[in-house]
Amino acid sequence: MDAVHELQGKINDNERKRMHYERKISRLEDDLFQRNQEIIRAKFTVLQALPELNTPENSPLVDIVRVPGYLDPKMFEAACLKACLNTPSDGREGETMRKDRAMLEAETLCNEWRSKTTNRLWELYIEGPEQGEEDDWVQVEAQDLLDLKEKYGKELYNAIKIAWTESKERTRTGVQLKPWDYEAGREKTLTELLVPLRSRSSSSL
């Protein structure tokens, strides 16, 4: 009987350690996201004050990826396909049918989250109990976003959080397009955005 109690004690200790490390990782991820938010806010604030620093427009078709809050359908397709293929088949659907169903699911999911991240009433954070601390109420992420993270993974989850932040900043500043490096096929960093200002400062000396 003592051996059973000892084993149960070790199991409980390991569970407490697991929860402790999960909370620690979650807080570190939150800190990283908050720093990313600060960088995004800084970019939009700079472009609001100095719109001439932004990259000239190309065409609506090309510049769709520059729209703040844009969510790429391909991310949803990849996430849904992965979730579908990782789920054991009951034998009633072939692989092709399962993939077709995943693609339809991706389209629905993409439209749903595009609507949420651009809806001023939908909030990323709500008041709720801290994980493992029922008596401590803090700001926690919306349950529908946590459910998406659990089912479809962190990559899609993080992309949605960034899209929500960009949509908020677009509303706040009126900036309609993100600064873009067309040759590299990506958004400019804050450092790259500020290069012209540094050049001006150097030439004025």
mmCIF file of C-alpha atoms in Angstrom:
data_model
loop_
_atom_site.group_PDB
_atom_site.id
_atom_site.type_symbol
_atom_site.label_atom_id
_atom_site.label_comp_id
_atom_site.label_asym_id
_atom_site.label_seq_id
_atom_site.Cartn_x
_atom_site.Cartn_y
_atom_site.Cartn_z
ATOM 1 C CA MET A 1 0.000 0.000 0.000
ATOM 2 C CA ASP A 2 2.884 2.357 0.814
ATOM 3 C CA ALA A 3 4.340 1.707 -2.628
ATOM 4 C CA VAL A 4 1.024 2.712 -4.226
ATOM 5 C CA HIS A 5 0.918 5.956 -2.217
ATOM 6 C CA GLU A 6 4.537 6.669 -3.122
ATOM 7 C CA LEU A 7 3.836 6.102 -6.811
ATOM 8 C CA GLN A 8 0.730 8.296 -6.653
ATOM 9 C CA GLY A 9 2.788 11.006 -4.966
ATOM 10 C CA LYS A 10 5.358 10.909 -7.762
ATOM 11 C CA ILE A 11 2.591 11.093 -10.371
ATOM 12 C CA ASN A 12 1.087 14.128 -8.621
ATOM 13 C CA ASP A 13 4.500 15.811 -8.383
ATOM 14 C CA ASN A 14 5.150 15.248 -12.089
ATOM 15 C CA GLU A 15 1.715 16.635 -12.948
ATOM 16 C CA ARG A 16 2.374 19.760 -10.886
ATOM 17 C CA LYS A 17 5.736 20.220 -12.592
ATOM 18 C CA ARG A 18 4.145 19.751 -16.005
ATOM 19 C CA MET A 19 1.508 22.389 -15.257
ATOM 20 C CA HIS A 20 4.190 24.732 -13.903
ATOM 21 C CA TYR A 21 6.288 24.445 -17.076
ATOM 22 C CA GLU A 22 3.234 24.770 -19.315
ATOM 23 C CA ARG A 23 2.298 28.028 -17.570
ATOM 24 C CA LYS A 24 5.889 29.240 -17.876
ATOM 25 C CA ILE A 25 6.011 28.458 -21.617
ATOM 26 C CA SER A 26 2.624 30.113 -22.096
ATOM 27 C CA ARG A 27 3.845 33.289 -20.391
ATOM 28 C CA LEU A 28 6.995 33.355 -22.514
ATOM 29 C CA GLU A 29 4.884 32.966 -25.658
ATOM 30 C CA ASP A 30 2.656 35.798 -24.454
ATOM 31 C CA ASP A 31 5.710 38.005 -23.892
ATOM 32 C CA LEU A 32 6.968 37.247 -27.403
ATOM 33 C CA PHE A 33 3.584 38.061 -28.920
ATOM 34 C CA GLN A 34 3.421 41.328 -26.971
ATOM 35 C CA ARG A 35 6.810 42.337 -28.381
ATOM 36 C CA ASN A 36 5.565 41.519 -31.880
ATOM 37 C CA GLN A 37 2.495 43.646 -31.192
ATOM 38 C CA GLU A 38 4.712 46.552 -30.147
ATOM 39 C CA ILE A 39 6.686 46.288 -33.397
ATOM 40 C CA ILE A 40 3.473 46.196 -35.447
ATOM 41 C CA ARG A 41 2.113 49.236 -33.599
ATOM 42 C CA ALA A 42 5.390 51.074 -34.158
ATOM 43 C CA LYS A 43 5.252 50.394 -37.924
ATOM 44 C CA PHE A 44 1.703 51.643 -38.223
ATOM 45 C CA THR A 45 2.435 54.717 -36.109
ATOM 46 C CA VAL A 46 5.434 55.592 -38.300
ATOM 47 C CA LEU A 47 3.398 55.163 -41.491
ATOM 48 C CA GLN A 48 0.562 57.239 -40.065
ATOM 49 C CA ALA A 49 2.983 60.091 -39.367
ATOM 50 C CA LEU A 50 5.156 59.607 -42.482
ATOM 51 C CA PRO A 51 3.073 57.907 -45.197
ATOM 52 C CA GLU A 52 5.761 58.695 -47.792
ATOM 53 C CA LEU A 53 7.898 55.960 -46.222
ATOM 54 C CA ASN A 54 5.451 53.286 -47.307
ATOM 55 C CA THR A 55 6.063 51.185 -50.406
ATOM 56 C CA PRO A 56 4.199 52.476 -53.498
ATOM 57 C CA GLU A 57 1.162 50.458 -54.529
ATOM 58 C CA ASN A 58 1.550 47.787 -57.190
ATOM 59 C CA SER A 59 -1.884 46.373 -58.100
ATOM 60 C CA PRO A 60 -4.886 45.189 -56.069
ATOM 61 C CA LEU A 61 -4.202 41.567 -57.028
ATOM 62 C CA VAL A 62 -0.548 41.710 -55.983
ATOM 63 C CA ASP A 63 -1.107 43.936 -52.969
ATOM 64 C CA ILE A 64 -3.796 41.807 -51.337
ATOM 65 C CA VAL A 65 -1.105 40.304 -49.082
ATOM 66 C CA ARG A 66 -0.248 43.848 -47.943
ATOM 67 C CA VAL A 67 -3.708 44.510 -46.569
ATOM 68 C CA PRO A 68 -3.468 44.620 -42.751
ATOM 69 C CA GLY A 69 -5.171 41.576 -41.260
ATOM 70 C CA TYR A 70 -5.016 39.530 -44.466
ATOM 71 C CA LEU A 71 -5.258 35.785 -43.811
ATOM 72 C CA ASP A 72 -3.838 33.519 -46.512
ATOM 73 C CA PRO A 73 -6.278 30.706 -47.467
ATOM 74 C CA LYS A 74 -3.302 28.408 -48.113
ATOM 75 C CA MET A 75 -2.473 28.438 -44.396
ATOM 76 C CA PHE A 76 -5.956 27.169 -43.601
ATOM 77 C CA GLU A 77 -5.742 24.522 -46.315
ATOM 78 C CA ALA A 78 -2.421 23.222 -44.971
ATOM 79 C CA ALA A 79 -3.703 23.204 -41.370
ATOM 80 C CA CYS A 80 -6.964 21.453 -42.256
ATOM 81 C CA LEU A 81 -5.224 18.845 -44.415
ATOM 82 C CA LYS A 82 -2.763 18.101 -41.633
ATOM 83 C CA ALA A 83 -5.542 17.808 -39.047
ATOM 84 C CA CYS A 84 -7.562 15.587 -41.366
ATOM 85 C CA LEU A 85 -4.709 13.218 -42.184
ATOM 86 C CA ASN A 86 -3.693 13.003 -38.510
ATOM 87 C CA THR A 87 -7.203 11.864 -37.585
ATOM 88 C CA PRO A 88 -7.684 8.095 -37.881
ATOM 89 C CA SER A 89 -10.054 7.141 -40.694
ATOM 90 C CA ASP A 90 -13.198 5.160 -39.928
ATOM 91 C CA GLY A 91 -12.874 3.434 -43.300
ATOM 92 C CA ARG A 92 -15.995 4.989 -44.788
ATOM 93 C CA GLU A 93 -14.078 7.730 -46.642
ATOM 94 C CA GLY A 94 -11.221 7.346 -49.062
ATOM 95 C CA GLU A 95 -8.178 9.615 -48.907
ATOM 96 C CA THR A 96 -9.382 11.760 -51.803
ATOM 97 C CA MET A 97 -12.764 12.329 -50.159
ATOM 98 C CA ARG A 98 -11.114 13.217 -46.862
ATOM 99 C CA LYS A 99 -8.865 15.738 -48.584
ATOM 100 C CA ASP A 100 -11.847 17.275 -50.402
ATOM 101 C CA ARG A 101 -13.667 17.599 -47.078
ATOM 102 C CA ALA A 102 -10.590 19.223 -45.535
ATOM 103 C CA MET A 103 -10.451 21.799 -48.336
ATOM 104 C CA LEU A 104 -14.102 22.703 -47.812
ATOM 105 C CA GLU A 105 -13.465 22.975 -44.096
ATOM 106 C CA ALA A 106 -10.496 25.262 -44.791
ATOM 107 C CA GLU A 107 -12.606 27.618 -46.885
ATOM 108 C CA THR A 108 -15.278 27.842 -44.187
ATOM 109 C CA LEU A 109 -12.680 28.337 -41.460
ATOM 110 C CA CYS A 110 -10.836 31.033 -43.402
ATOM 111 C CA ASN A 111 -14.032 33.018 -43.985
ATOM 112 C CA GLU A 112 -15.012 32.624 -40.333
ATOM 113 C CA TRP A 113 -11.721 33.964 -38.989
ATOM 114 C CA ARG A 114 -11.466 36.736 -41.544
ATOM 115 C CA SER A 115 -14.841 37.896 -40.278
ATOM 116 C CA LYS A 116 -13.780 37.657 -36.631
ATOM 117 C CA THR A 117 -10.417 39.409 -36.941
ATOM 118 C CA THR A 118 -11.967 42.357 -38.779
ATOM 119 C CA ASN A 119 -15.002 42.562 -36.480
ATOM 120 C CA ARG A 120 -14.477 45.371 -33.967
ATOM 121 C CA LEU A 121 -16.695 43.546 -31.477
ATOM 122 C CA TRP A 122 -14.609 40.365 -31.404
ATOM 123 C CA GLU A 123 -11.791 40.506 -28.860
ATOM 124 C CA LEU A 124 -8.697 38.365 -28.605
ATOM 125 C CA TYR A 125 -8.755 38.516 -24.824
ATOM 126 C CA ILE A 126 -11.543 38.016 -22.292
ATOM 127 C CA GLU A 127 -11.640 37.881 -18.493
ATOM 128 C CA GLY A 128 -11.154 34.356 -17.157
ATOM 129 C CA PRO A 129 -9.298 32.197 -14.602
ATOM 130 C CA GLU A 130 -5.566 31.713 -15.066
ATOM 131 C CA GLN A 131 -4.583 28.183 -16.100
ATOM 132 C CA GLY A 132 -4.286 26.080 -12.949
ATOM 133 C CA GLU A 133 -5.307 29.001 -10.720
ATOM 134 C CA GLU A 134 -9.097 29.041 -10.490
ATOM 135 C CA ASP A 135 -9.143 31.890 -7.962
ATOM 136 C CA ASP A 136 -6.946 34.258 -10.004
ATOM 137 C CA TRP A 137 -8.825 36.049 -12.783
ATOM 138 C CA VAL A 138 -6.784 37.542 -15.582
ATOM 139 C CA GLN A 139 -7.108 38.329 -19.265
ATOM 140 C CA VAL A 140 -7.186 35.034 -21.167
ATOM 141 C CA GLU A 141 -7.493 34.284 -24.858
ATOM 142 C CA ALA A 142 -10.924 33.711 -26.364
ATOM 143 C CA GLN A 143 -12.016 30.078 -26.157
ATOM 144 C CA ASP A 144 -12.718 29.767 -29.888
ATOM 145 C CA LEU A 145 -9.099 30.743 -30.608
ATOM 146 C CA LEU A 146 -7.788 28.244 -28.060
ATOM 147 C CA ASP A 147 -9.959 25.538 -29.634
ATOM 148 C CA LEU A 148 -8.488 26.376 -33.041
ATOM 149 C CA LYS A 149 -4.952 26.152 -31.616
ATOM 150 C CA GLU A 150 -5.713 22.726 -30.156
ATOM 151 C CA LYS A 151 -7.138 21.334 -33.390
ATOM 152 C CA TYR A 152 -5.123 23.079 -36.125
ATOM 153 C CA GLY A 153 -1.816 24.005 -34.500
ATOM 154 C CA LYS A 154 0.235 27.006 -33.440
ATOM 155 C CA GLU A 155 1.139 28.325 -36.890
ATOM 156 C CA LEU A 156 -2.454 29.140 -37.792
ATOM 157 C CA TYR A 157 -3.171 30.304 -34.258
ATOM 158 C CA ASN A 158 -0.261 32.785 -34.344
ATOM 159 C CA ALA A 159 -1.216 34.051 -37.812
ATOM 160 C CA ILE A 160 -4.737 34.840 -36.587
ATOM 161 C CA LYS A 161 -3.391 36.752 -33.575
ATOM 162 C CA ILE A 162 -1.166 38.841 -35.853
ATOM 163 C CA ALA A 163 -4.051 39.456 -38.270
ATOM 164 C CA TRP A 164 -6.238 40.659 -35.390
ATOM 165 C CA THR A 165 -3.506 43.051 -34.243
ATOM 166 C CA GLU A 166 -3.003 44.432 -37.762
ATOM 167 C CA SER A 167 -6.744 44.963 -38.215
ATOM 168 C CA LYS A 168 -6.850 46.926 -34.962
ATOM 169 C CA GLU A 169 -3.916 49.065 -36.080
ATOM 170 C CA ARG A 170 -5.459 49.686 -39.492
ATOM 171 C CA THR A 171 -8.562 51.026 -37.754
ATOM 172 C CA ARG A 172 -6.502 53.129 -35.335
ATOM 173 C CA THR A 173 -4.137 54.713 -37.872
ATOM 174 C CA GLY A 174 -5.939 54.533 -41.208
ATOM 175 C CA VAL A 175 -2.918 52.818 -42.805
ATOM 176 C CA GLN A 176 -4.304 50.679 -45.624
ATOM 177 C CA LEU A 177 -1.226 48.757 -46.806
ATOM 178 C CA LYS A 178 1.772 47.251 -45.021
ATOM 179 C CA PRO A 179 5.311 48.237 -46.144
ATOM 180 C CA TRP A 180 6.551 45.619 -48.594
ATOM 181 C CA ASP A 181 9.747 44.296 -50.142
ATOM 182 C CA TYR A 182 8.564 43.008 -53.523
ATOM 183 C CA GLU A 183 11.908 41.443 -54.425
ATOM 184 C CA ALA A 184 12.007 39.401 -51.225
ATOM 185 C CA GLY A 185 8.253 38.764 -51.323
ATOM 186 C CA ARG A 186 7.683 39.778 -47.698
ATOM 187 C CA GLU A 187 6.769 42.618 -45.392
ATOM 188 C CA LYS A 188 9.539 45.083 -44.542
ATOM 189 C CA THR A 189 10.936 45.018 -41.051
ATOM 190 C CA LEU A 190 10.758 48.102 -38.854
ATOM 191 C CA THR A 191 14.494 48.601 -39.362
ATOM 192 C CA GLU A 192 14.113 48.506 -43.163
ATOM 193 C CA LEU A 193 11.198 50.918 -42.985
ATOM 194 C CA LEU A 194 13.316 53.470 -41.114
ATOM 195 C CA VAL A 195 16.337 53.311 -43.494
ATOM 196 C CA PRO A 196 15.256 56.431 -45.495
ATOM 197 C CA LEU A 197 15.077 58.439 -42.264
ATOM 198 C CA ARG A 198 18.613 57.434 -41.363
ATOM 199 C CA SER A 199 19.793 58.372 -44.868
ATOM 200 C CA ARG A 200 18.187 61.806 -44.495
ATOM 201 C CA SER A 201 19.846 62.298 -41.122
ATOM 202 C CA SER A 202 23.251 61.318 -42.513
ATOM 203 C CA SER A 203 22.954 63.634 -45.535
ATOM 204 C CA SER A 204 21.951 66.585 -43.368
ATOM 205 C CA LEU A 205 25.118 66.344 -41.273
#
